[in-house]
mmCIF file of C-alpha atoms in Angstrom:
data_model
loop_
_atom_site.group_PDB
_atom_site.id
_atom_site.type_symbol
_atom_site.label_atom_id
_atom_site.label_comp_id
_atom_site.label_asym_id
_atom_site.label_seq_id
_atom_site.Cartn_x
_atom_site.Cartn_y
_atom_site.Cartn_z
ATOM 1 C CA MET A 1 3.873 -36.743 -3.895
ATOM 2 C CA ALA A 2 2.837 -37.934 -0.793
ATOM 3 C CA ALA A 3 -0.757 -37.555 0.585
ATOM 4 C CA ASP A 4 -1.353 -35.825 3.956
ATOM 5 C CA SER A 5 -4.533 -36.791 6.095
ATOM 6 C CA ARG A 6 -6.911 -34.473 3.633
ATOM 7 C CA VAL A 7 -9.089 -36.597 1.026
ATOM 8 C CA GLY A 8 -7.142 -35.718 -2.584
ATOM 9 C CA VAL A 9 -4.202 -33.181 -1.241
ATOM 10 C CA MET A 10 -1.264 -33.862 -2.596
ATOM 11 C CA VAL A 11 1.772 -32.586 -0.606
ATOM 12 C CA GLY A 12 3.373 -29.700 -1.831
ATOM 13 C CA LYS A 13 0.918 -29.098 -4.658
ATOM 14 C CA SER A 14 -0.660 -25.239 -4.767
ATOM 15 C CA PRO A 15 -4.494 -25.894 -5.155
ATOM 16 C CA VAL A 16 -4.933 -22.169 -7.110
ATOM 17 C CA THR A 17 -6.629 -22.814 -10.270
ATOM 18 C CA ALA A 18 -7.357 -19.719 -11.956
ATOM 19 C CA SER A 19 -9.813 -19.401 -15.620
ATOM 20 C CA GLU A 20 -8.134 -17.419 -18.533
ATOM 21 C CA ALA A 21 -9.577 -14.014 -17.552
ATOM 22 C CA GLN A 22 -8.184 -14.641 -14.173
ATOM 23 C CA ARG A 23 -5.044 -14.923 -15.715
ATOM 24 C CA ALA A 24 -5.493 -11.933 -18.535
ATOM 25 C CA ALA A 25 -5.336 -10.016 -15.054
ATOM 26 C CA LEU A 26 -2.883 -11.619 -13.428
ATOM 27 C CA LEU A 27 -0.040 -11.017 -16.109
ATOM 28 C CA ALA A 28 -1.889 -6.569 -16.804
ATOM 29 C CA LEU A 29 -0.541 -6.483 -12.753
ATOM 30 C CA SER A 30 2.236 -7.990 -13.010
ATOM 31 C CA ALA A 31 3.443 -5.572 -15.051
ATOM 32 C CA SER A 32 2.090 -3.335 -12.446
ATOM 33 C CA PRO A 33 5.109 -0.299 -11.472
ATOM 34 C CA ASP A 34 3.308 -0.627 -7.835
ATOM 35 C CA ARG A 35 6.473 -3.427 -7.083
ATOM 36 C CA GLY A 36 4.607 -5.777 -4.117
ATOM 37 C CA GLU A 37 1.275 -5.976 -6.583
ATOM 38 C CA ALA A 38 4.012 -6.792 -9.463
ATOM 39 C CA ALA A 39 5.966 -9.213 -7.198
ATOM 40 C CA ARG A 40 2.348 -11.314 -6.048
ATOM 41 C CA ALA A 41 0.714 -11.215 -9.154
ATOM 42 C CA ARG A 42 4.406 -12.927 -11.000
ATOM 43 C CA ALA A 43 4.192 -15.069 -7.816
ATOM 44 C CA VAL A 44 1.011 -16.850 -8.231
ATOM 45 C CA LEU A 45 1.343 -17.008 -12.999
ATOM 46 C CA LEU A 46 4.966 -18.867 -11.197
ATOM 47 C CA THR A 47 2.370 -20.778 -8.866
ATOM 48 C CA LEU A 48 -0.047 -22.015 -12.111
ATOM 49 C CA ALA A 49 3.307 -22.885 -14.019
ATOM 50 C CA GLY A 50 4.042 -25.496 -11.376
ATOM 51 C CA TRP A 51 6.540 -23.509 -9.410
ATOM 52 C CA THR A 52 7.444 -24.784 -6.095
ATOM 53 C CA SER A 53 6.587 -22.089 -3.356
ATOM 54 C CA SER A 54 10.531 -22.694 -2.305
ATOM 55 C CA LYS A 55 11.812 -21.846 -5.934
ATOM 56 C CA ILE A 56 9.389 -18.840 -5.495
ATOM 57 C CA ALA A 57 11.153 -17.828 -2.236
ATOM 58 C CA GLU A 58 14.406 -17.810 -3.876
ATOM 59 C CA ALA A 59 13.689 -15.800 -6.341
ATOM 60 C CA PHE A 60 11.834 -13.307 -4.914
ATOM 61 C CA GLY A 61 14.380 -13.153 -1.299
ATOM 62 C CA VAL A 62 10.836 -14.148 0.391
ATOM 63 C CA ARG A 63 10.406 -16.597 3.297
ATOM 64 C CA GLU A 64 8.015 -19.523 2.091
ATOM 65 C CA ASP A 65 5.701 -18.439 4.504
ATOM 66 C CA THR A 66 4.618 -14.792 2.184
ATOM 67 C CA VAL A 67 4.477 -16.943 -0.814
ATOM 68 C CA ARG A 68 1.607 -19.208 0.503
ATOM 69 C CA PHE A 69 0.622 -16.168 2.056
ATOM 70 C CA TRP A 70 -0.184 -14.884 -1.614
ATOM 71 C CA ARG A 71 -1.849 -17.784 -2.492
ATOM 72 C CA GLY A 72 -4.081 -17.850 -0.741
ATOM 73 C CA ALA A 73 -5.168 -14.167 -0.610
ATOM 74 C CA PHE A 74 -5.664 -15.165 -4.104
ATOM 75 C CA ILE A 75 -7.674 -18.204 -3.418
ATOM 76 C CA ALA A 76 -9.881 -16.152 -0.931
ATOM 77 C CA GLY A 77 -10.334 -13.415 -3.696
ATOM 78 C CA GLY A 78 -8.442 -13.599 -6.893
ATOM 79 C CA VAL A 79 -6.503 -10.575 -8.223
ATOM 80 C CA GLU A 80 -8.485 -7.616 -6.367
ATOM 81 C CA ALA A 81 -6.702 -9.185 -2.986
ATOM 82 C CA LEU A 82 -3.057 -9.303 -4.963
ATOM 83 C CA LYS A 83 -3.719 -5.458 -5.486
ATOM 84 C CA THR A 84 -1.750 -3.075 -2.590
ATOM 85 C CA LYS A 85 -4.750 -1.220 -0.555
ATOM 86 C CA VAL A 86 -3.969 2.095 0.896
ATOM 87 C CA ALA A 87 -4.346 2.466 4.592
ATOM 88 C CA PRO A 88 -7.114 4.373 5.938
ATOM 89 C CA GLY A 89 -6.153 7.451 8.210
ATOM 90 C CA PRO A 90 -4.549 10.796 7.095
ATOM 91 C CA VAL A 91 -1.441 10.597 4.057
ATOM 92 C CA PRO A 92 1.488 9.650 5.801
ATOM 93 C CA VAL A 93 4.458 12.680 6.637
ATOM 94 C CA LYS A 94 7.132 10.571 3.735
ATOM 95 C CA SER A 95 4.499 10.270 1.190
ATOM 96 C CA PRO A 96 5.389 13.204 -1.782
ATOM 97 C CA SER A 97 1.904 14.575 -1.234
ATOM 98 C CA GLY A 98 3.468 15.075 2.419
ATOM 99 C CA LEU A 99 7.251 15.774 1.339
ATOM 100 C CA CYS A 100 5.890 17.955 -1.768
ATOM 101 C CA ALA A 101 3.610 20.833 1.266
ATOM 102 C CA TRP A 102 6.632 20.415 3.649
ATOM 103 C CA SER A 103 9.042 22.005 1.211
ATOM 104 C CA ARG A 104 6.834 24.731 -0.115
ATOM 105 C CA ARG A 105 6.772 25.827 3.357
ATOM 106 C CA CYS A 106 10.611 25.512 3.761
ATOM 107 C CA TRP A 107 10.514 27.503 0.252
ATOM 108 C CA LYS A 108 8.311 30.304 0.914
ATOM 109 C CA ARG A 109 9.975 31.632 4.179
ATOM 110 C CA PRO A 110 13.463 34.545 3.123
ATOM 111 C CA TRP A 111 16.410 33.659 2.380
ATOM 112 C CA ALA A 112 17.185 35.855 5.494
ATOM 113 C CA ASP A 113 15.226 33.614 7.877
ATOM 114 C CA ARG A 114 16.914 30.767 8.169
ATOM 115 C CA THR A 115 19.440 30.738 10.577
ATOM 116 C CA ASN A 116 19.838 26.369 9.214
ATOM 117 C CA TRP A 117 18.155 24.131 6.787
ATOM 118 C CA THR A 118 16.415 22.573 9.227
ATOM 119 C CA ASP A 119 12.710 23.317 9.241
ATOM 120 C CA PRO A 120 11.050 23.007 12.950
ATOM 121 C CA SER A 121 7.924 22.109 11.428
ATOM 122 C CA ALA A 122 9.281 18.965 9.637
ATOM 123 C CA ALA A 123 8.947 17.853 13.724
ATOM 124 C CA ARG A 124 5.567 17.517 14.059
#
């Protein structure tokens, strides 16, 4: 590996390190039902195992920059930085709870009032 202009930094070698507690937390997060969280945790674990950005990117079907972004997030904020965050604001219309609310409104109306399967309130 060739050194870059920074003293002591090798090109191609990730500076990611993790304590045993962080490794345990990464392993737990890698089993998350949230696909994004699990992928980010696995990518960091693979980094710790010596995988390169290109190998991880190929394995996950993402760009190398994405892998580097995940690593940077872990370096800056630990395991918490890899967890999925819920955006502030109202619940998205396509969320499960939004769909359930729309379905309840739709199915409460009498069948005789349904001229088609489109609910005008869904356009809001």
